[in-house]
Amino acid sequence: MKPAQQSLFPALPVRQTALRPRVPRPVRLPRFEPLWLAVHLPALALETLTRGQEIASPCAVIDAAHVARIHAVNARAEAAGVLPGMTLAAAWSRFPALDVYERDAEREQRTLRRLAAWAGRFTPTVCIEEQALLLEVRGSLSLFQGAAALRDAVQAGIHRLGFDARIALAPTPRAASWLANAGRDVHVDRIEALPGVLGELPLSMTGFDAELLDKFHGIGARRLRDLMRLPRDGFARRYGFKVLRELDQALGRAPDVRRPLPPPKTFFSRIDLLYEISDTDRLRQPMQQLLRELDDYLRATQQGVSRLHWRFLHRDGSHTEMLSGFAQATRDAARIRDLVEQKLETLALPAPALEVHLQARDPVPLAGRDRTLFVEQRVEDDDWLQLVERLRARLGAEAVTGIDAHADHRPERAWKFTTPGFAQAKTVTGHRPHWLLAKPQPLKTRGLEMLQGPERIETGWWDGGDVKRDYHVARDAQGRRLWVFRDVNTGRWWLHGIFG
């Protein structure tokens, strides 16, 4: 009697014979079922190159590694009859004015990593695939009022960043990825429902290589349900255990461990302009796109920035830099945008720009604001900081500075210039005026009434500015309170400050 064959959906265990290799059997996974949200980006290759810019003409991206075939197109090119998979020669025969760009796979991966950092606002478990993001969102459903609201939030955020997305939810990451790749906008909540949903998918949506797909087509298999009817033993011997395991992982019958991608420690993004731009007003649109990406990164990582480094690259390899500095670390999108707008008005480009780079090198953790229980009220305690930022953007950083205390007993050296809002030392207290003369003046007033003192200051021998003074608080005939000192070495009296 021949041994019983087992399909990909065995109802009962089947005894193995000694003459055949042992085929892995489906395992029973834990009762807790995760929920994976897959974000497939079908036009990633094109959008990576053109996001943040208005494209009025049909354009396409070619994959030079595959005999110059069309990899992705925009809507205008698709309307003209140019489709992915078509050779470049055929595309140009249909539309000779087609704009063509070469695919940059490395830049696509950098874009995916930035999007993964953005997706951290929905869940800490974010993974990336070739053209997709995978988010484990079971624990996030209650925070977003259910799967539908969460899906809409992800869709809106991706669109805001300049990307088109197909989204699907399923209990396994591979199933969610296949469904999103096929454009099936579905939410499969239970593993038991996966066979019926996945069975309708074309095999081309699985990512299997072309040679394997040809083999499946040779036996008449066009959809996943055709593979599910095949016996496991024969399937594994003919097509390999790896393919069988991938099917089991998609159906939730084998573990599929994914490693989350850690968020980047700094922010960097760039936009390559499709044509040279010399007018700074036309740079606003790509710069705003970069600011939206920065805003999503800061919100996802709960951080703020105090400095933004802009770089505009020119054709000859040179670049122009623009620094946007804030009085205090912030992630307020309106505040950041307003300061960048102010700074851009003073920017003069020596040559047209071809690339725009944005980098935030030192983001810092930034807690949110507390709100009252009954009244939605925001306390604007940093209005003066925004005023300082605007003045520095207009007049230059050197024209608007702050003052901070410096660890030196000599009064004329006990302060220093600093960035407004970044004072660290404690304010000097005691019997000292807040305003000093630029230089001590010889004391000409006689008949002073000594109120306090002396206070001996003897220091500075190590840097050549040594002093030895006895300071007093005195009152003159007009009732003014003065800060005076006697030079111990010469015995002369000097006026150094006046109390308010």
Coordinates of C-alpha atoms in Angstrom, one line a residue:
M1 CA 0.0 0.0 0.0
K2 CA 1.3 3.4 -0.9
P3 CA 1.9 5.9 1.9
A4 CA -0.8 8.6 2.2
Q5 CA 0.2 11.9 0.7
Q6 CA -0.3 15.1 2.6
S7 CA -1.4 18.4 1.1
L8 CA -0.3 21.8 2.4
F9 CA -3.3 21.7 4.7
P10 CA -2.9 18.3 6.5
A11 CA -5.8 17.3 8.7
L12 CA -4.0 14.3 10.3
P13 CA -0.3 13.5 10.8
V14 CA 1.0 11.1 8.2
R15 CA 3.5 8.4 9.0
Q16 CA 6.9 8.9 7.3
T17 CA 8.7 6.1 5.5
A18 CA 12.4 5.4 6.0
L19 CA 13.1 5.8 2.3
R20 CA 12.0 9.4 2.1
P21 CA 13.6 12.6 3.6
R22 CA 11.8 14.0 6.5
V23 CA 9.6 16.9 5.5
P24 CA 8.9 19.5 8.2
R25 CA 5.4 19.4 9.5
P26 CA 3.4 22.5 10.3
V27 CA 3.7 23.5 13.9
R28 CA 1.0 24.9 16.2
L29 CA 1.9 28.5 17.0
P30 CA 1.1 30.2 20.3
R31 CA -2.5 31.2 20.9
F32 CA -1.7 34.9 20.8
E33 CA -1.9 36.1 17.2
P34 CA 0.0 39.2 16.1
L35 CA -1.3 41.5 13.5
W36 CA 1.0 42.8 10.8
L37 CA 0.3 45.9 8.7
A38 CA 2.2 45.8 5.4
V39 CA 2.8 49.0 3.5
H40 CA 3.8 48.2 -0.1
L41 CA 5.3 51.1 -2.1
P42 CA 4.8 50.2 -5.8
A43 CA 6.3 53.4 -7.2
L44 CA 9.1 53.7 -4.6
A45 CA 11.8 53.9 -7.3
L46 CA 10.2 56.8 -9.0
E47 CA 8.9 58.6 -5.9
T48 CA 12.4 58.5 -4.3
L49 CA 13.7 60.6 -7.2
T50 CA 10.7 62.9 -7.7
R51 CA 9.1 63.5 -4.3
G52 CA 8.6 67.1 -3.3
Q53 CA 8.6 68.3 -6.9
E54 CA 5.8 68.9 -9.4
I55 CA 6.1 66.6 -12.5
A56 CA 4.0 67.8 -15.4
S57 CA 5.4 65.4 -18.0
P58 CA 5.3 61.6 -18.4
C59 CA 8.3 60.0 -16.7
A60 CA 9.6 56.5 -15.9
V61 CA 12.4 54.8 -14.0
I62 CA 14.4 52.0 -15.8
D63 CA 16.2 49.1 -14.2
A64 CA 19.5 49.0 -16.1
A65 CA 20.3 45.6 -14.6
H66 CA 17.4 44.1 -16.5
V67 CA 18.0 45.1 -20.1
A68 CA 16.7 48.6 -19.7
R69 CA 13.2 47.7 -18.7
I70 CA 10.6 50.1 -17.3
H71 CA 10.5 49.6 -13.6
A72 CA 8.0 52.3 -12.5
V73 CA 6.0 55.0 -14.2
N74 CA 3.9 58.0 -13.1
A75 CA 0.2 58.4 -13.9
R76 CA 0.8 60.5 -17.0
A77 CA 3.2 57.9 -18.5
E78 CA 0.7 55.1 -17.7
A79 CA -2.1 57.1 -19.5
A80 CA 0.2 57.3 -22.5
G81 CA 0.5 53.5 -22.7
V82 CA 3.9 53.1 -20.9
L83 CA 3.7 50.2 -18.4
P84 CA 6.1 48.6 -16.0
G85 CA 7.9 45.6 -17.5
M86 CA 8.0 47.2 -20.9
T87 CA 11.4 47.6 -22.6
L88 CA 12.7 51.1 -23.0
A89 CA 12.7 50.9 -26.8
A90 CA 9.0 49.9 -26.7
A91 CA 8.2 52.7 -24.3
W92 CA 9.9 55.3 -26.5
S93 CA 8.1 53.9 -29.5
R94 CA 4.8 54.7 -27.8
F95 CA 5.8 58.0 -26.3
P96 CA 9.1 59.5 -27.7
A97 CA 9.0 62.5 -25.2
L98 CA 9.1 60.2 -22.2
D99 CA 11.5 61.4 -19.4
V100 CA 13.6 58.5 -18.2
Y101 CA 15.6 58.2 -14.9
E102 CA 17.8 55.3 -13.8
R103 CA 16.9 53.4 -10.7
D104 CA 18.9 54.0 -7.5
A105 CA 18.4 50.9 -5.3
E106 CA 20.7 52.2 -2.6
R107 CA 18.7 55.4 -2.3
E108 CA 15.5 53.4 -2.1
Q109 CA 16.9 51.5 0.9
R110 CA 17.8 54.8 2.6
T111 CA 14.3 56.0 1.9
L112 CA 12.8 52.9 3.4
R113 CA 14.9 53.3 6.6
R114 CA 13.7 56.9 7.0
L115 CA 10.1 55.7 6.5
A116 CA 10.7 53.0 9.1
A117 CA 11.8 55.6 11.6
W118 CA 8.6 57.6 10.8
A119 CA 6.5 54.4 11.3
G120 CA 7.8 54.2 14.8
R121 CA 5.0 56.6 15.8
F122 CA 2.5 53.7 15.4
T123 CA 4.5 50.8 16.9
P124 CA 8.0 50.0 18.1
T125 CA 8.2 46.9 15.9
V126 CA 8.9 48.0 12.3
C127 CA 10.7 45.9 9.7
I128 CA 11.6 46.6 6.1
E129 CA 11.5 44.4 3.0
E130 CA 12.4 45.2 -0.6
Q131 CA 9.7 47.7 -1.3
A132 CA 7.6 47.5 1.8
L133 CA 7.3 48.3 5.5
L134 CA 6.0 45.7 8.0
L135 CA 4.5 46.9 11.3
E136 CA 3.3 44.7 14.1
V137 CA 0.3 46.6 15.3
R138 CA -1.8 44.3 17.5
G139 CA -0.9 46.3 20.6
S140 CA -1.6 49.6 18.9
L141 CA -5.2 49.1 17.9
S142 CA -6.7 50.5 21.1
L143 CA -4.6 53.6 20.8
F144 CA -6.0 54.4 17.3
Q145 CA -9.6 53.3 17.9
G146 CA -9.3 50.1 15.8
A147 CA -7.6 48.7 12.7
A148 CA -9.5 50.8 10.2
A149 CA -8.5 54.1 11.9
L150 CA -4.9 52.9 12.2
R151 CA -4.8 52.0 8.5
D152 CA -6.2 55.4 7.5
A153 CA -3.6 57.1 9.7
V154 CA -0.8 55.2 8.1
Q155 CA -2.2 55.8 4.6
A156 CA -2.6 59.6 5.2
G157 CA 0.9 59.9 6.6
I158 CA 2.6 58.0 3.7
H159 CA 0.7 60.2 1.2
R160 CA 1.7 63.3 3.1
L161 CA 5.4 62.3 2.7
G162 CA 4.9 62.0 -1.1
F163 CA 4.5 58.2 -1.5
D164 CA 1.7 56.0 -2.9
A165 CA 1.0 53.0 -0.8
R166 CA -1.0 49.7 -0.8
I167 CA -1.9 48.5 2.7
A168 CA -3.1 45.2 4.0
L169 CA -3.4 43.6 7.5
A170 CA -2.9 39.9 8.3
P171 CA -1.7 37.7 11.2
T172 CA 1.6 36.9 9.5
P173 CA 4.1 39.3 8.0
R174 CA 4.5 37.3 4.8
A175 CA 0.8 37.1 4.2
A176 CA 0.4 40.8 4.8
S177 CA 3.2 41.5 2.5
W178 CA 1.8 39.4 -0.3
L179 CA -1.7 40.9 0.1
A180 CA -0.3 44.4 0.0
N181 CA 1.8 43.6 -3.0
A182 CA -1.3 42.4 -4.8
G183 CA -3.2 45.6 -3.9
R184 CA -5.7 43.7 -1.8
D185 CA -7.0 46.2 0.8
V186 CA -8.1 43.6 3.3
H187 CA -7.9 43.0 7.0
V188 CA -7.5 39.3 7.9
D189 CA -7.8 39.0 11.7
R190 CA -7.6 35.2 12.2
I191 CA -5.0 32.7 11.0
E192 CA -7.8 30.3 10.1
A193 CA -9.0 32.7 7.4
L194 CA -5.6 32.9 5.6
P195 CA -6.0 29.9 3.2
G196 CA -9.1 31.2 1.7
V197 CA -7.8 34.8 1.2
L198 CA -4.3 33.9 0.1
G199 CA -5.5 31.2 -2.2
E200 CA -6.9 33.8 -4.7
L201 CA -3.5 35.6 -5.1
P202 CA -1.6 35.2 -8.3
L203 CA 1.8 33.5 -7.8
S204 CA 3.5 36.5 -9.2
M205 CA 2.6 38.4 -6.0
T206 CA 4.7 36.1 -3.9
G207 CA 8.1 37.4 -5.0
F208 CA 9.2 33.9 -6.2
D209 CA 11.9 34.2 -8.8
A210 CA 11.1 33.9 -12.5
E211 CA 12.6 30.4 -12.9
L212 CA 10.4 29.0 -10.1
L213 CA 7.3 30.7 -11.5
D214 CA 8.0 29.1 -14.8
K215 CA 8.1 25.7 -13.2
F216 CA 4.8 26.4 -11.4
H217 CA 3.2 27.6 -14.7
G218 CA 4.5 24.4 -16.3
I219 CA 2.2 22.3 -14.1
G220 CA -0.7 24.6 -14.5
A221 CA -0.4 26.5 -11.2
R222 CA -1.4 30.1 -11.5
R223 CA -2.6 31.0 -8.0
L224 CA -1.6 30.0 -4.5
R225 CA -4.6 27.7 -4.2
D226 CA -3.1 25.6 -6.9
L227 CA 0.0 25.0 -4.8
M228 CA -2.1 24.3 -1.7
R229 CA -3.5 21.2 -3.4
L230 CA -0.1 19.6 -4.0
P231 CA 1.2 16.9 -1.6
R232 CA 3.8 18.3 0.8
D233 CA 6.4 15.5 0.3
G234 CA 6.4 15.8 -3.5
F235 CA 6.3 19.6 -3.3
A236 CA 9.4 19.7 -1.0
R237 CA 11.4 17.3 -3.2
R238 CA 10.6 19.1 -6.4
Y239 CA 10.7 22.8 -5.4
G240 CA 12.8 22.8 -2.2
F241 CA 12.2 23.1 1.5
K242 CA 12.7 26.8 1.4
V243 CA 9.7 27.5 -0.7
L244 CA 7.6 25.1 1.4
R245 CA 8.7 27.0 4.5
E246 CA 7.8 30.3 3.0
L247 CA 4.3 29.0 2.3
D248 CA 4.0 27.7 5.8
Q249 CA 5.1 31.0 7.2
A250 CA 2.5 32.9 5.2
L251 CA -0.2 30.5 6.4
G252 CA 0.9 30.8 10.0
R253 CA 2.0 27.2 10.2
A254 CA 5.7 28.0 10.8
P255 CA 7.4 30.8 12.8
D256 CA 8.4 33.9 10.9
V257 CA 10.8 35.9 13.1
R258 CA 11.4 39.4 12.0
R259 CA 14.0 41.7 13.5
P260 CA 12.8 45.3 14.1
L261 CA 14.8 48.1 12.7
P262 CA 16.2 50.5 15.3
P263 CA 15.5 54.2 14.7
P264 CA 18.4 56.2 13.4
K265 CA 20.2 58.4 16.0
T266 CA 20.3 61.4 13.7
F267 CA 18.2 62.7 10.9
F268 CA 19.4 63.2 7.3
S269 CA 17.4 63.4 4.1
R270 CA 18.0 64.8 0.6
I271 CA 16.1 65.6 -2.5
D272 CA 17.7 65.6 -6.0
L273 CA 16.1 68.3 -8.1
L274 CA 15.1 67.3 -11.6
Y275 CA 16.4 70.5 -12.9
E276 CA 18.7 73.3 -11.7
I277 CA 17.0 76.0 -9.5
S278 CA 18.5 79.4 -8.9
D279 CA 15.5 81.1 -7.5
T280 CA 15.2 80.5 -3.7
D281 CA 11.4 80.8 -3.8
R282 CA 11.3 77.7 -6.0
L283 CA 13.3 75.8 -3.3
R284 CA 10.4 76.2 -0.8
Q285 CA 8.5 73.1 -2.1
P286 CA 11.3 70.6 -1.8
M287 CA 12.4 72.2 1.5
Q288 CA 8.9 71.9 2.9
Q289 CA 8.9 68.2 1.9
L290 CA 12.1 67.7 3.9
L291 CA 10.7 69.5 6.9
R292 CA 7.6 67.2 6.8
E293 CA 9.9 64.2 7.0
L294 CA 11.8 65.9 9.9
D295 CA 8.6 66.6 11.7
D296 CA 7.5 62.9 11.5
Y297 CA 10.9 61.7 12.6
L298 CA 10.9 64.0 15.7
R299 CA 7.4 63.0 16.7
A300 CA 8.2 59.3 16.3
T301 CA 11.3 59.5 18.3
Q302 CA 10.0 62.1 20.9
Q303 CA 13.0 64.4 20.2
G304 CA 13.6 68.0 19.4
V305 CA 16.3 69.9 17.5
S306 CA 18.2 73.1 18.2
R307 CA 20.1 73.3 14.9
L308 CA 19.3 72.4 11.3
H309 CA 22.1 72.2 8.7
W310 CA 20.9 72.9 5.1
R311 CA 23.2 72.2 2.1
F312 CA 22.5 73.2 -1.5
L313 CA 24.8 71.4 -4.0
H314 CA 25.8 72.9 -7.3
R315 CA 26.9 71.4 -10.6
D316 CA 30.6 72.1 -10.0
G317 CA 30.6 70.1 -6.8
S318 CA 30.6 73.1 -4.5
H319 CA 27.8 73.8 -2.0
T320 CA 26.1 76.5 -0.1
E321 CA 25.2 76.0 3.6
M322 CA 22.4 77.5 5.6
L323 CA 22.2 77.1 9.4
S324 CA 18.9 77.4 11.2
G325 CA 19.4 77.7 14.9
F326 CA 16.8 77.7 17.7
A327 CA 17.0 79.3 21.1
Q328 CA 15.9 76.1 22.6
A329 CA 15.4 72.5 21.3
T330 CA 11.9 72.2 19.7
R331 CA 9.8 69.9 17.5
D332 CA 7.1 72.5 16.9
A333 CA 6.6 72.2 13.1
A334 CA 5.1 75.7 12.7
R335 CA 8.0 77.2 14.6
I336 CA 10.6 75.3 12.6
R337 CA 9.0 76.2 9.3
D338 CA 8.7 79.9 10.2
L339 CA 12.3 80.2 11.1
V340 CA 13.4 78.4 8.0
E341 CA 11.3 80.7 5.9
Q342 CA 12.9 83.7 7.6
K343 CA 16.4 82.3 6.9
L344 CA 15.6 81.5 3.3
E345 CA 14.7 85.1 2.6
T346 CA 18.3 86.1 3.3
L347 CA 19.9 83.2 1.4
A348 CA 21.8 84.1 -1.8
L349 CA 22.8 81.2 -4.0
P350 CA 26.1 81.8 -6.0
A351 CA 25.0 79.1 -8.5
P352 CA 21.9 77.1 -9.3
A353 CA 21.2 74.2 -6.9
L354 CA 20.9 70.5 -8.0
E355 CA 20.4 68.9 -4.6
V356 CA 18.9 69.9 -1.2
H357 CA 20.2 68.2 1.9
L358 CA 18.8 68.5 5.5
Q359 CA 20.6 67.2 8.5
A360 CA 19.7 67.4 12.3
R361 CA 22.9 66.2 13.9
D362 CA 22.2 66.3 17.6
P363 CA 18.5 65.7 18.4
V364 CA 17.7 65.6 22.1
P365 CA 14.9 63.9 24.0
L366 CA 12.0 66.3 24.4
A367 CA 9.0 65.7 26.7
G368 CA 5.5 66.9 25.7
R369 CA 3.6 69.7 27.4
D370 CA 1.1 69.2 30.2
R371 CA -2.4 70.2 29.6
T372 CA -5.2 71.2 32.0
L373 CA -8.0 68.8 32.8
F374 CA -11.0 70.8 31.7
V375 CA -9.7 73.7 29.5
E376 CA -7.7 73.0 26.4
Q377 CA -5.1 75.8 26.9
R378 CA -1.5 76.0 25.8
V379 CA 0.8 78.2 27.7
E380 CA 3.1 80.1 25.3
D381 CA 6.0 80.7 27.6
D382 CA 8.6 80.7 24.8
D383 CA 7.3 83.6 22.7
W384 CA 10.4 85.6 23.5
L385 CA 12.5 82.8 22.2
Q386 CA 10.7 82.8 18.9
L387 CA 11.3 86.6 18.7
V388 CA 15.0 86.0 19.3
E389 CA 15.1 83.3 16.6
R390 CA 13.5 85.6 14.1
L391 CA 15.9 88.5 14.9
R392 CA 18.9 86.1 14.6
A393 CA 17.6 84.8 11.3
R394 CA 17.1 88.4 9.9
L395 CA 20.2 90.2 11.4
G396 CA 22.6 87.3 11.8
A397 CA 23.6 85.2 14.8
E398 CA 26.4 87.6 15.8
A399 CA 24.0 90.5 16.1
V400 CA 21.7 88.9 18.8
T401 CA 23.4 87.1 21.7
G402 CA 22.7 86.2 25.2
I403 CA 24.8 86.6 28.4
D404 CA 25.8 83.9 30.7
A405 CA 27.8 83.8 33.9
H406 CA 31.4 82.6 33.7
A407 CA 33.4 81.0 36.5
D408 CA 35.8 83.8 37.3
H409 CA 36.0 86.0 40.4
R410 CA 37.2 89.1 38.4
P411 CA 33.9 91.0 37.7
E412 CA 34.9 92.1 34.2
R413 CA 35.5 88.4 33.3
A414 CA 32.6 86.8 35.2
W415 CA 30.3 86.8 32.2
K416 CA 30.4 85.7 28.5
F417 CA 28.3 85.9 25.4
T418 CA 26.2 82.8 24.6
T419 CA 23.3 81.7 22.4
P420 CA 20.0 83.2 23.8
G421 CA 18.2 80.6 25.9
F422 CA 21.3 78.5 26.6
A423 CA 22.5 80.0 29.8
Q424 CA 23.8 77.3 32.1
A425 CA 25.5 78.9 35.1
K426 CA 23.7 80.4 38.0
T427 CA 23.1 84.1 38.2
V428 CA 25.6 86.0 40.2
T429 CA 24.0 87.1 43.5
G430 CA 25.2 89.2 46.4
H431 CA 26.2 92.8 46.8
R432 CA 27.1 93.4 43.2
P433 CA 25.5 95.5 40.5
H434 CA 24.1 94.0 37.4
W435 CA 25.7 96.8 35.3
L436 CA 29.4 97.4 35.2
L437 CA 31.3 100.2 33.5
A438 CA 33.2 99.1 30.4
K439 CA 36.4 99.9 32.3
P440 CA 36.9 100.9 35.9
Q441 CA 37.1 104.7 36.2
P442 CA 39.3 106.6 38.7
L443 CA 37.1 107.7 41.6
K444 CA 36.7 111.5 41.8
T445 CA 33.8 111.7 44.2
R446 CA 34.8 112.5 47.8
G447 CA 32.9 112.0 51.0
L448 CA 31.4 108.6 50.2
E449 CA 29.5 106.7 52.8
M450 CA 30.7 103.1 53.0
L451 CA 27.7 100.8 53.5
Q452 CA 29.3 97.4 53.1
G453 CA 32.7 95.9 52.6
P454 CA 35.4 95.3 52.1
E455 CA 35.3 92.2 49.8
R456 CA 38.8 91.1 48.9
I457 CA 39.2 89.7 45.3
E458 CA 42.8 88.5 44.7
T459 CA 43.1 86.2 41.6
G460 CA 44.3 85.9 38.0
W461 CA 48.0 85.4 38.6
W462 CA 48.0 82.4 36.2
D463 CA 47.0 84.4 33.0
G464 CA 48.7 87.7 33.5
G465 CA 45.5 89.5 34.5
D466 CA 46.1 89.3 38.3
V467 CA 44.2 91.7 40.5
K468 CA 44.2 92.5 44.2
R469 CA 41.2 94.6 45.1
D470 CA 39.0 95.5 48.1
Y471 CA 35.4 96.2 47.0
H472 CA 32.9 98.3 48.9
V473 CA 29.3 99.3 48.5
A474 CA 29.1 103.1 48.9
R475 CA 26.6 106.0 48.8
D476 CA 27.5 109.4 47.3
A477 CA 26.1 112.8 48.1
Q478 CA 23.2 112.3 45.5
G479 CA 22.2 109.1 47.2
R480 CA 23.4 106.8 44.4
R481 CA 24.7 103.4 45.5
L482 CA 28.1 102.7 43.9
W483 CA 30.4 99.7 43.7
V484 CA 33.9 100.9 44.3
F485 CA 37.2 99.2 45.0
R486 CA 40.7 100.1 46.3
D487 CA 43.7 98.7 44.4
V488 CA 45.7 97.1 47.2
N489 CA 49.0 97.5 45.3
T490 CA 48.6 101.2 44.4
G491 CA 46.1 102.4 47.1
R492 CA 44.0 104.2 44.4
W493 CA 40.2 104.1 44.4
W494 CA 38.1 103.1 41.3
L495 CA 34.5 103.2 40.4
H496 CA 33.4 99.8 38.8
G497 CA 29.6 99.7 38.9
I498 CA 26.4 101.5 39.8
F499 CA 23.4 99.8 41.5
G500 CA 20.0 100.4 39.9

